[in-house]
Tab-separated table of C-alpha atoms in Angstrom:
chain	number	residue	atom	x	y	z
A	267	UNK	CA	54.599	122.485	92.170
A	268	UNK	CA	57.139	125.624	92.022
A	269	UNK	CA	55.569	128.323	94.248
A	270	UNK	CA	57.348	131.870	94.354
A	271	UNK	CA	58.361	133.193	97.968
A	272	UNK	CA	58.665	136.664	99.113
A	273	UNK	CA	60.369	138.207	101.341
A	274	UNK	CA	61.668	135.199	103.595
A	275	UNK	CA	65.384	134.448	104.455
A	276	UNK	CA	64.414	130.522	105.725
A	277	UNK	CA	66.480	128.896	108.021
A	278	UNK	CA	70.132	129.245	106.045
A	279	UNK	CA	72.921	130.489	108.165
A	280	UNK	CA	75.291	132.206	105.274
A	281	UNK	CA	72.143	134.471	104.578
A	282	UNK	CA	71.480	137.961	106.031
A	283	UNK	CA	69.511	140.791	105.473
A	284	UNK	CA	69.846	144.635	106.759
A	285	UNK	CA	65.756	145.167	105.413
A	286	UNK	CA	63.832	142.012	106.671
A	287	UNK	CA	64.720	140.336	103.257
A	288	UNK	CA	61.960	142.895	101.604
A	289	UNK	CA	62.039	142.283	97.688
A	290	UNK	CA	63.641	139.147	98.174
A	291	UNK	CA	61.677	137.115	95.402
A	292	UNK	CA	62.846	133.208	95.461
A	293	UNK	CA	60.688	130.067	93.811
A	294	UNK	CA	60.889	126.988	95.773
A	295	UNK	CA	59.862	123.453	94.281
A	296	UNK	CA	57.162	121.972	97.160
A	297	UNK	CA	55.410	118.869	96.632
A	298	UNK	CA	52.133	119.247	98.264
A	299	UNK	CA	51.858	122.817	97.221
A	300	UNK	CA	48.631	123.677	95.207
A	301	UNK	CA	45.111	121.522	94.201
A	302	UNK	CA	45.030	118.982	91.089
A	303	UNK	CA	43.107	121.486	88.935
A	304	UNK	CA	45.940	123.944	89.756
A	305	UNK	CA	48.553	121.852	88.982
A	306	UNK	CA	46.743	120.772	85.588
A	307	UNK	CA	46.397	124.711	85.025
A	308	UNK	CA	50.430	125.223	85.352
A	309	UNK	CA	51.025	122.204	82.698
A	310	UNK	CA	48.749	123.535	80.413
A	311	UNK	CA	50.580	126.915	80.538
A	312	UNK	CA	53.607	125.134	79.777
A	313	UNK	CA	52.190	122.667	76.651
A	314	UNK	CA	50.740	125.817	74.966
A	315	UNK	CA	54.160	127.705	75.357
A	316	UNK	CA	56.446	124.572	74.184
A	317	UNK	CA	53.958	124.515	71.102
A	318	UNK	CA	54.220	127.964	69.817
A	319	UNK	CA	57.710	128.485	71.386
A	320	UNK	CA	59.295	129.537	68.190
A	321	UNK	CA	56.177	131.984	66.697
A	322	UNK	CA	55.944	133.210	70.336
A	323	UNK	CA	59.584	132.690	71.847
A	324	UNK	CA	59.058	135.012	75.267
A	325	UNK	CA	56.937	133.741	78.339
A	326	UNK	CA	54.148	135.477	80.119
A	327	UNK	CA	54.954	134.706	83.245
A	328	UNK	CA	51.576	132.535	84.053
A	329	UNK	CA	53.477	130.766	87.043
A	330	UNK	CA	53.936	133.703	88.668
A	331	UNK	CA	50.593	135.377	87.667
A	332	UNK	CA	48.295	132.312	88.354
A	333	UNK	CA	49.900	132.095	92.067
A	334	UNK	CA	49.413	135.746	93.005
A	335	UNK	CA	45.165	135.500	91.210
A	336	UNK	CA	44.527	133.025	93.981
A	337	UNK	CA	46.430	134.413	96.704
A	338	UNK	CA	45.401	138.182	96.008
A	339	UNK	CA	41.824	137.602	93.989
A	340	UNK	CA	40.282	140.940	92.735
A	341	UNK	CA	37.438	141.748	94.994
A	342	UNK	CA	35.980	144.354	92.425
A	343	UNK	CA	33.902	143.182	89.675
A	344	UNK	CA	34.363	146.344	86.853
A	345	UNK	CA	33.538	146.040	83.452
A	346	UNK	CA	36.131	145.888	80.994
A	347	UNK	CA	35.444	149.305	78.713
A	348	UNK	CA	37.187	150.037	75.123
A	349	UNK	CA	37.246	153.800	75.318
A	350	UNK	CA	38.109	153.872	71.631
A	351	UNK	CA	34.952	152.151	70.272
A	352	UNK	CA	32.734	154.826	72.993
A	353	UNK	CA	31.795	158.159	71.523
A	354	UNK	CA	32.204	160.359	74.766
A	355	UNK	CA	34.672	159.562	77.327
A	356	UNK	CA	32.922	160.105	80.552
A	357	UNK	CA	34.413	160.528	83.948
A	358	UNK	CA	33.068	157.181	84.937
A	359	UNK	CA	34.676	155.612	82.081
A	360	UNK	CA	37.670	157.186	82.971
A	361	UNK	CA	37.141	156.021	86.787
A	362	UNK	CA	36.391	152.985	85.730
A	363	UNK	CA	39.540	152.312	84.137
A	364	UNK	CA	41.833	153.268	86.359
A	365	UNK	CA	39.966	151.468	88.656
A	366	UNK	CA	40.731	148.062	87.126
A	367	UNK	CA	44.085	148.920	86.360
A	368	UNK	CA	44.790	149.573	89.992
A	369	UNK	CA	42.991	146.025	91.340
A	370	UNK	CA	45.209	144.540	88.349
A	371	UNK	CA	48.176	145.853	89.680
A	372	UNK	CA	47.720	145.444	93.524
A	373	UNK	CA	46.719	141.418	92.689
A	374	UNK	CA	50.334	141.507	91.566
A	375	UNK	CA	51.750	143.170	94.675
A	376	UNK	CA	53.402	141.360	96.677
A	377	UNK	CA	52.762	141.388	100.486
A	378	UNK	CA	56.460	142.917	101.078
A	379	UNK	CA	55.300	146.040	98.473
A	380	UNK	CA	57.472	144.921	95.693
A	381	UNK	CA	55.542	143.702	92.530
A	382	UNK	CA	57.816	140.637	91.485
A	383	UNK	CA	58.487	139.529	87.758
A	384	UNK	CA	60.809	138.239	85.265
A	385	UNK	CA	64.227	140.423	84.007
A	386	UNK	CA	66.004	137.476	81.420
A	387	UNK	CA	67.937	139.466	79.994
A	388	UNK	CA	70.871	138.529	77.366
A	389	UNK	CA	70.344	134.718	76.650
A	390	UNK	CA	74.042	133.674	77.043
A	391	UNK	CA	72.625	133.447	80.769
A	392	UNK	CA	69.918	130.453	80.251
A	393	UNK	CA	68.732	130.696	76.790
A	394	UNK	CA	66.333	128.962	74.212
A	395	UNK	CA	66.190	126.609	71.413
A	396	UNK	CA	66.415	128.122	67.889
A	397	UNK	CA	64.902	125.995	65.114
A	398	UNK	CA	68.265	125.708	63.416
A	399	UNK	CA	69.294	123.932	66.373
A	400	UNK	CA	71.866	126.523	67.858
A	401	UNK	CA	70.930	129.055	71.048
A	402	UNK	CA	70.857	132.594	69.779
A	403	UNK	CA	72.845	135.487	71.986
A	404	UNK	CA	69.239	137.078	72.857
A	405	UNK	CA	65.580	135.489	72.793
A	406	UNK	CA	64.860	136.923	69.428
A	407	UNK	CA	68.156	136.583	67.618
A	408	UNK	CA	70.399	134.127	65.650
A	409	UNK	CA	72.027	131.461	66.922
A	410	UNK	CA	75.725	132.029	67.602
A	411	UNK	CA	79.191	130.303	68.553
A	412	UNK	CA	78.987	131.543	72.095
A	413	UNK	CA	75.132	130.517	73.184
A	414	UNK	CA	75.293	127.391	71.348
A	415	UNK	CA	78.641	126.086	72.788
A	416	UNK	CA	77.966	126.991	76.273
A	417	UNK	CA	73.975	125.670	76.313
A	418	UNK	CA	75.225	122.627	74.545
A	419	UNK	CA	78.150	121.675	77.108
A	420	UNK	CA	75.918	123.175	79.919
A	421	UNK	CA	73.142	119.936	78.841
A	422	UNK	CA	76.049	117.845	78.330
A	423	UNK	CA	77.379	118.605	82.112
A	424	UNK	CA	73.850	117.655	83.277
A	425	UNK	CA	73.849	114.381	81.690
A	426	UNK	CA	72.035	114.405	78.367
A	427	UNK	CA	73.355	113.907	74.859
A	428	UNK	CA	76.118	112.676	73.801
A	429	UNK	CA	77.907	111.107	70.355
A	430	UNK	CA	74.713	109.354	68.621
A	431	UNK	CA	72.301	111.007	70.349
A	432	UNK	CA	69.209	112.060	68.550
A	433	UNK	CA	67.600	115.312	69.148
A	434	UNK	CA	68.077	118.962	70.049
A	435	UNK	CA	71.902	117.861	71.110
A	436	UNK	CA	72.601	116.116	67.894
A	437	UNK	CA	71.265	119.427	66.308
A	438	UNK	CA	73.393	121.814	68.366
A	439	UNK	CA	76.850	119.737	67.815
A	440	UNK	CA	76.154	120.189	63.774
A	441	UNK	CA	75.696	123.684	64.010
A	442	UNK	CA	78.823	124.232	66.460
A	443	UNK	CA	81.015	122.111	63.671
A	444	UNK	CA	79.455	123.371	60.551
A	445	UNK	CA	80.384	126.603	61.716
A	446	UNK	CA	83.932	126.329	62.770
A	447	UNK	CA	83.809	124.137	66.134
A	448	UNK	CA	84.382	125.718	69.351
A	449	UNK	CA	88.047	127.306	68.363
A	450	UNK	CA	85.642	130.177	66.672
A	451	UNK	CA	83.731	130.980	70.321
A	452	UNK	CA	83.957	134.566	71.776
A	453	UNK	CA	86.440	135.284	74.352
A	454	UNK	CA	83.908	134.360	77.514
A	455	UNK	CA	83.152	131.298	76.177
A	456	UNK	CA	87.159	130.119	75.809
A	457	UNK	CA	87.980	131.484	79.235
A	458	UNK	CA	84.966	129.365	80.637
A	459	UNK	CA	85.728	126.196	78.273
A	460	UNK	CA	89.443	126.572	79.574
A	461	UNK	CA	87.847	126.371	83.207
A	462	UNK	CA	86.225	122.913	82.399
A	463	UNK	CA	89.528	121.701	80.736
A	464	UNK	CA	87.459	121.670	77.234
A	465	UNK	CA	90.255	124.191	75.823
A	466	UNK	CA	93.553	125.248	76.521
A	467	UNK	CA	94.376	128.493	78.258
A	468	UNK	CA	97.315	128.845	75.657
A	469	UNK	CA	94.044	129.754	73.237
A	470	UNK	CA	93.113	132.844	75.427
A	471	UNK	CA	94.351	136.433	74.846
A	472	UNK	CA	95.863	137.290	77.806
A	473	UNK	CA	93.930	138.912	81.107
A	474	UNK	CA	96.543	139.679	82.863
A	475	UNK	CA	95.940	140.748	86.541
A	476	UNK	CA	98.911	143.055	86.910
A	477	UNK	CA	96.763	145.604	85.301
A	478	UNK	CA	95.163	146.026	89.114
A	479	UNK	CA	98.400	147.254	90.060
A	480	UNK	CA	98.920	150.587	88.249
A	481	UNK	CA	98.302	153.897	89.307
A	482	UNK	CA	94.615	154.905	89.183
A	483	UNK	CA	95.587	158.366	87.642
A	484	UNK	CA	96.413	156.145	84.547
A	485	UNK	CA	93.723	156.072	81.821
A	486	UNK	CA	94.126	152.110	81.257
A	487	UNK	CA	93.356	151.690	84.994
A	488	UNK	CA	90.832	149.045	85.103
A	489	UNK	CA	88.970	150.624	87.705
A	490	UNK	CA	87.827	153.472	84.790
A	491	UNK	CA	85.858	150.452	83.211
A	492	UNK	CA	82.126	150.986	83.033
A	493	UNK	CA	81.043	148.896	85.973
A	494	UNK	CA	79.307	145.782	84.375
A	495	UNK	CA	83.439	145.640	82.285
A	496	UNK	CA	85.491	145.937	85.055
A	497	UNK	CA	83.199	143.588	87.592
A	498	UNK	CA	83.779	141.011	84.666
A	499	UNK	CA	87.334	141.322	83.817
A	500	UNK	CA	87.924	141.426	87.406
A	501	UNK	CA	87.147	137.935	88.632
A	502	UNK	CA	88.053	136.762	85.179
A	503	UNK	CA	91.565	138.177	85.423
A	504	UNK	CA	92.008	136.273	88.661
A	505	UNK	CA	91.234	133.172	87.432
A	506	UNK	CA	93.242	133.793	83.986
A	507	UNK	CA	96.727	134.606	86.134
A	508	UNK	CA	95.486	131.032	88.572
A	509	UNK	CA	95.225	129.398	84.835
A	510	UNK	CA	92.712	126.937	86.727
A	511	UNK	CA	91.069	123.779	85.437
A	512	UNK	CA	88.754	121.591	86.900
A	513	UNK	CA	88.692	118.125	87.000
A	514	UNK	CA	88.741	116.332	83.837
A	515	UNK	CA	86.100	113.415	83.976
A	516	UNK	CA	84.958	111.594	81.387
A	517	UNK	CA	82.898	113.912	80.237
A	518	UNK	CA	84.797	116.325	79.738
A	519	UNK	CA	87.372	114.223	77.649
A	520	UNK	CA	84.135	113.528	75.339
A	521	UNK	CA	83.589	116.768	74.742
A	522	UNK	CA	87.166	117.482	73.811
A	523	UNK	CA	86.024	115.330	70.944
A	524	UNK	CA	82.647	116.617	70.449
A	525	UNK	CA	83.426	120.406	70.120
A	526	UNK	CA	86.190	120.749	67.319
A	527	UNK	CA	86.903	120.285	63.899
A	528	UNK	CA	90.112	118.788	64.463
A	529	UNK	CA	91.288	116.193	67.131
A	530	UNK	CA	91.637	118.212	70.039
A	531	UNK	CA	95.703	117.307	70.186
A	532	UNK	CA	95.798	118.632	66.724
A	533	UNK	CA	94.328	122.028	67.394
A	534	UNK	CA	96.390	125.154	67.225
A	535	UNK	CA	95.619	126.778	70.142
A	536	UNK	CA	97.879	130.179	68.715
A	537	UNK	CA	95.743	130.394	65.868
A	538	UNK	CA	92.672	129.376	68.070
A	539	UNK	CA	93.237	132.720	70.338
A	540	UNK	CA	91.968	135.483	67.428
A	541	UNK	CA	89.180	132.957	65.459
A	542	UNK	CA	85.768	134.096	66.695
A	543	UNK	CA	82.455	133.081	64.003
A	544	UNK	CA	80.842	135.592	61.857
A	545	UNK	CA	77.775	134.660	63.598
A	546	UNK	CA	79.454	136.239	66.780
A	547	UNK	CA	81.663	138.972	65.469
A	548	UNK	CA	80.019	142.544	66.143
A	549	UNK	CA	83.188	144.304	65.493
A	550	UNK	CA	86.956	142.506	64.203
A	551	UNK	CA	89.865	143.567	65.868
A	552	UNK	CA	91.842	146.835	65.360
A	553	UNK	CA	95.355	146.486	64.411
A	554	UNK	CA	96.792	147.858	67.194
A	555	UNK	CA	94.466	145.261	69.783
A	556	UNK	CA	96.470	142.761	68.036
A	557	UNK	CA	99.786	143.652	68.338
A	558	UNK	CA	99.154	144.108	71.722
A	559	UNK	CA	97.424	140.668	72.460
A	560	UNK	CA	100.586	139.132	70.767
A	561	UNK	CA	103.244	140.942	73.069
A	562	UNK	CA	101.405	140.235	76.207
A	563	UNK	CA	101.299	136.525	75.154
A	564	UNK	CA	104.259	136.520	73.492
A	565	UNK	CA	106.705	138.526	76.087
A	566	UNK	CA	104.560	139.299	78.774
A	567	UNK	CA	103.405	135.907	79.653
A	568	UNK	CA	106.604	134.291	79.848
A	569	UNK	CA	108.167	136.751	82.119
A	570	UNK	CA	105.299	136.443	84.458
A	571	UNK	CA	104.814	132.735	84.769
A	572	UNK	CA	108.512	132.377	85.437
A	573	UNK	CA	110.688	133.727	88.798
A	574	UNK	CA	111.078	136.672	89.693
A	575	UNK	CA	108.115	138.035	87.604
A	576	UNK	CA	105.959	135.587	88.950
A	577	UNK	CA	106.618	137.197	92.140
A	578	UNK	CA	104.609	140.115	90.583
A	579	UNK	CA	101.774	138.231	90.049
A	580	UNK	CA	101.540	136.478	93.015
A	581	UNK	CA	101.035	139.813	94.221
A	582	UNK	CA	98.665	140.881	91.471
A	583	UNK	CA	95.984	138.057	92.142
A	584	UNK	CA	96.411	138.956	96.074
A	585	UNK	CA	95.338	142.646	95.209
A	586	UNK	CA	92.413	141.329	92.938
A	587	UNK	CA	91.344	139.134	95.090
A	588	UNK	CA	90.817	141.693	98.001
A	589	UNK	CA	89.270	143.419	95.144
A	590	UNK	CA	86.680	140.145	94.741
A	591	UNK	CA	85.812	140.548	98.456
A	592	UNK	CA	85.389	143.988	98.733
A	593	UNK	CA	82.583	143.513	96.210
A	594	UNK	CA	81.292	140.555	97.664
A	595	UNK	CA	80.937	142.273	101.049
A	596	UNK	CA	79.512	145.496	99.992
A	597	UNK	CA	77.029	143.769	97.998
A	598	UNK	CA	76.492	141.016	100.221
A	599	UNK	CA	77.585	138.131	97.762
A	600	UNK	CA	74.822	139.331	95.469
A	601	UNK	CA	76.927	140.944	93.099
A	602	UNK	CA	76.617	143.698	90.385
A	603	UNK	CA	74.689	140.792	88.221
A	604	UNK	CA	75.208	137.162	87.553
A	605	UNK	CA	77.990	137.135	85.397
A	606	UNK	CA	80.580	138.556	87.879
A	607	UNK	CA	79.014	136.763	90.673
A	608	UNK	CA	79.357	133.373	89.837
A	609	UNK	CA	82.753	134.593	88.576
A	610	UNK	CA	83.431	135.636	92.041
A	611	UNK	CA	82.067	132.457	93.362
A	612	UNK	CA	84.554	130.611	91.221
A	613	UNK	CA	87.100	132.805	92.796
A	614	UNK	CA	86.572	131.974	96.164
A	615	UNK	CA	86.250	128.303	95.839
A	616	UNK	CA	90.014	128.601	93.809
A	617	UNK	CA	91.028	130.585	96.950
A	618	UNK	CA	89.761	128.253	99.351
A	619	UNK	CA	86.875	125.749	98.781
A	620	UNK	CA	86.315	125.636	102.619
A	621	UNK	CA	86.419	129.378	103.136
A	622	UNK	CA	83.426	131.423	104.813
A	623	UNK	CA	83.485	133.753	101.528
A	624	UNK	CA	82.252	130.908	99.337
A	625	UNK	CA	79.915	129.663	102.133
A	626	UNK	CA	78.148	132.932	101.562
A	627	UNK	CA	77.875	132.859	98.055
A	628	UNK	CA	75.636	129.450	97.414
A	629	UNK	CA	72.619	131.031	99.053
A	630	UNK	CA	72.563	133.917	96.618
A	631	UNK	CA	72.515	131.980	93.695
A	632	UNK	CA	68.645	131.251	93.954
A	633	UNK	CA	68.428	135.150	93.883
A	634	UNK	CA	68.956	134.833	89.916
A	635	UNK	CA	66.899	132.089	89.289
A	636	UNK	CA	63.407	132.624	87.621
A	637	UNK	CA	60.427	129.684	86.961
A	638	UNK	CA	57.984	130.451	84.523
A	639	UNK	CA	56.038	128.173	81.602
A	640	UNK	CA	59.280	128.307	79.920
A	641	UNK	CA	61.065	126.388	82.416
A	642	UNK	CA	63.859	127.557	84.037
A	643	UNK	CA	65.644	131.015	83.444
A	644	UNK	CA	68.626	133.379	85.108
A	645	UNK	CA	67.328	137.000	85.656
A	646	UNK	CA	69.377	139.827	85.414
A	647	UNK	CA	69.895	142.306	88.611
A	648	UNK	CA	71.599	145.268	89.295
């Protein structure tokens, strides 16, 4: 049974804390944790949520809450009083009240002094089923192009699906080609398809790392960004100017066939660059973005990937990258949030896959990671 741990670094030797690892919050899977009418309590939680998960799509966090009732039970025994059906509110109603809501409130303290929970955030980080068979952008939203593609190669990556298969796969493949395939995805989702070698980084707009290099007084500076931007970009920029690709397994050649509309040979990966679904688009592209996406890929590009102006970006990725680390340092490979950090991971491993900076980076992944009756989810931290 999952169990959540607090405050406790284990035994790993690329973990460290300055605090005693207070507000650390981490669930662990162990086997002989917890009594058979516990565990029978858990997968109850979870049948009633998987059969009103679309009338009732967010969690309550029962795993969590159950845990903390048995290891923190409520001594006090107050009534529960509706003030509103009372005629006089008395000072022991009052007293009362609070009085509950404090015992509710320190059974969900942890020992450390932190009270734990859930913070999902934006469901392009792990998100749920619609019952059109796509995965929306947020828990209560539409599906689009961008949660859809990446939850549906995400299950494929793990092994399930596949051409023929029945099911919520079967579902999410229709809804990716009857609206557009995978060409139409947001600009995140191309740059991270590109990574698996399920697109082309021809069909990116260009992220070009040189931008690192001007002068801060400039307003273009990336370094003006509002944080979350710029600690995207930055990593992403890196691994745009590497134009890296991982292996291509089987797999991955299915789902070059899987995701478009079009034989992936046949796909125009110009044209691909600017498509994005209606589902996705919040707001289409100003003229002038255009015309500049088309001379950096057009002019720029070429002049970079070729000597001497690849010398420039040699030195580009070398300044991002001590950019990468300098973040990774200061925020000891936790990261702004869990966008940029696996992003950083990435960047690391492309660096060196041996290297102590990417050693230090696997333990902090569990940081993110949140169990509830909905399964499993990626939390959001700042």
């Amino acid at each position: 049974m999952w169990r959540l741990k607090v405050a406790d670094g284990g035994n790993d030797p690329y973990i460290y804390s300055t605090n005693n690892f207070v507000g650390r919050q981490i669930w662990e899977f162990d086997a002989d944790y917890g009594t058979p009418e516990e565990r029978a309590e858990v997968e109850a939680a979870r049948e009633n949520f998987w059969k009103n998960r679309f009338p009732v799509k967010p969690s309550c966090d029962l795993l969590w809450r159950m845990q903390f009732a048995r290891e923190n039970p409520c001594a006090a025994n107050l009534p529960q009083i509706k003030v509103q059906d009372l005629e006089e509110v008395t000072e022991k109603v009052v007293t009362t009240t609070l009085q509950r809501s404090l015992n509710f409130y320190s059974t969900m303290q942890a020992h450390d002094g932190h009270w734990p929970g859930d913070n999902g955030g934006p469901m392009f980080l792990l998100p749920g089923l619609n019952e059109d068979g796509g995965w929306g952008l947020h828990i209560e939203g539409p599906s689009t192009m961008f949660g859809t593609v990446l939850s549906y190669v995400t299950l494929r990556l793990l092994g399930e699906g596949g051409f023929g298969v029945e099911g919520a796969m079967e579902k999410g493949r229709k809804w990716i080609l009857d609206h557009g395939g995978a060409t139409a995805i947001t600009s995140w989702g191309k740059m991270w398809l590109s990574v698996l070698g399920a697109y082309e980084w021809y069909g990116n707009n260009p992220l070009p790392p040189e931008v690192w290099l001007c002068p801060y007084i400039l307003p273009i500076h990336p370094g003006r960004m509002w944080c979350h931007c710029r600690m995207v970009y930055l990593p992403m920029s890196y691994i745009y100017g590497k134009r890296f690709v991982g292996p291509i397994t089987p797999t991955i050649i299915s789902l070059r066939n899987e995701l478009y509309i079009v034989p992936y040979q046949e796909v125009d990966w110009n044209q691909a660059r600017n498509q994005c679904a209606k589902e996705d688009l919040y707001y289409p592209h100003p003229l002038v973005q255009d015309i500049l996406w088309e001379s950096l890929h057009k002019v720029l590009e070429p002049i970079l990937g070729h000597w001497p102006g690849n010398k420039l970006r040699e030195k580009a990725l070398c300044t991002v990258m001590q950019h990468v680390h300098y973040e990774d340092e200061n925020t000891r490979y936790i990261c702004i949030g869990p966008v940029n950090k696996v992003l950083n991971m990435l960047c690391c491993w492309i660096e060196d896959p041996n290297s102590e900076a990417f050693k230090l980076h696997i333990p902090r992944i569990f940081y993110y990671l949140w169990i509830a009756e909905d399964g499993m989810k990626m939390q959001v931290r700042k």
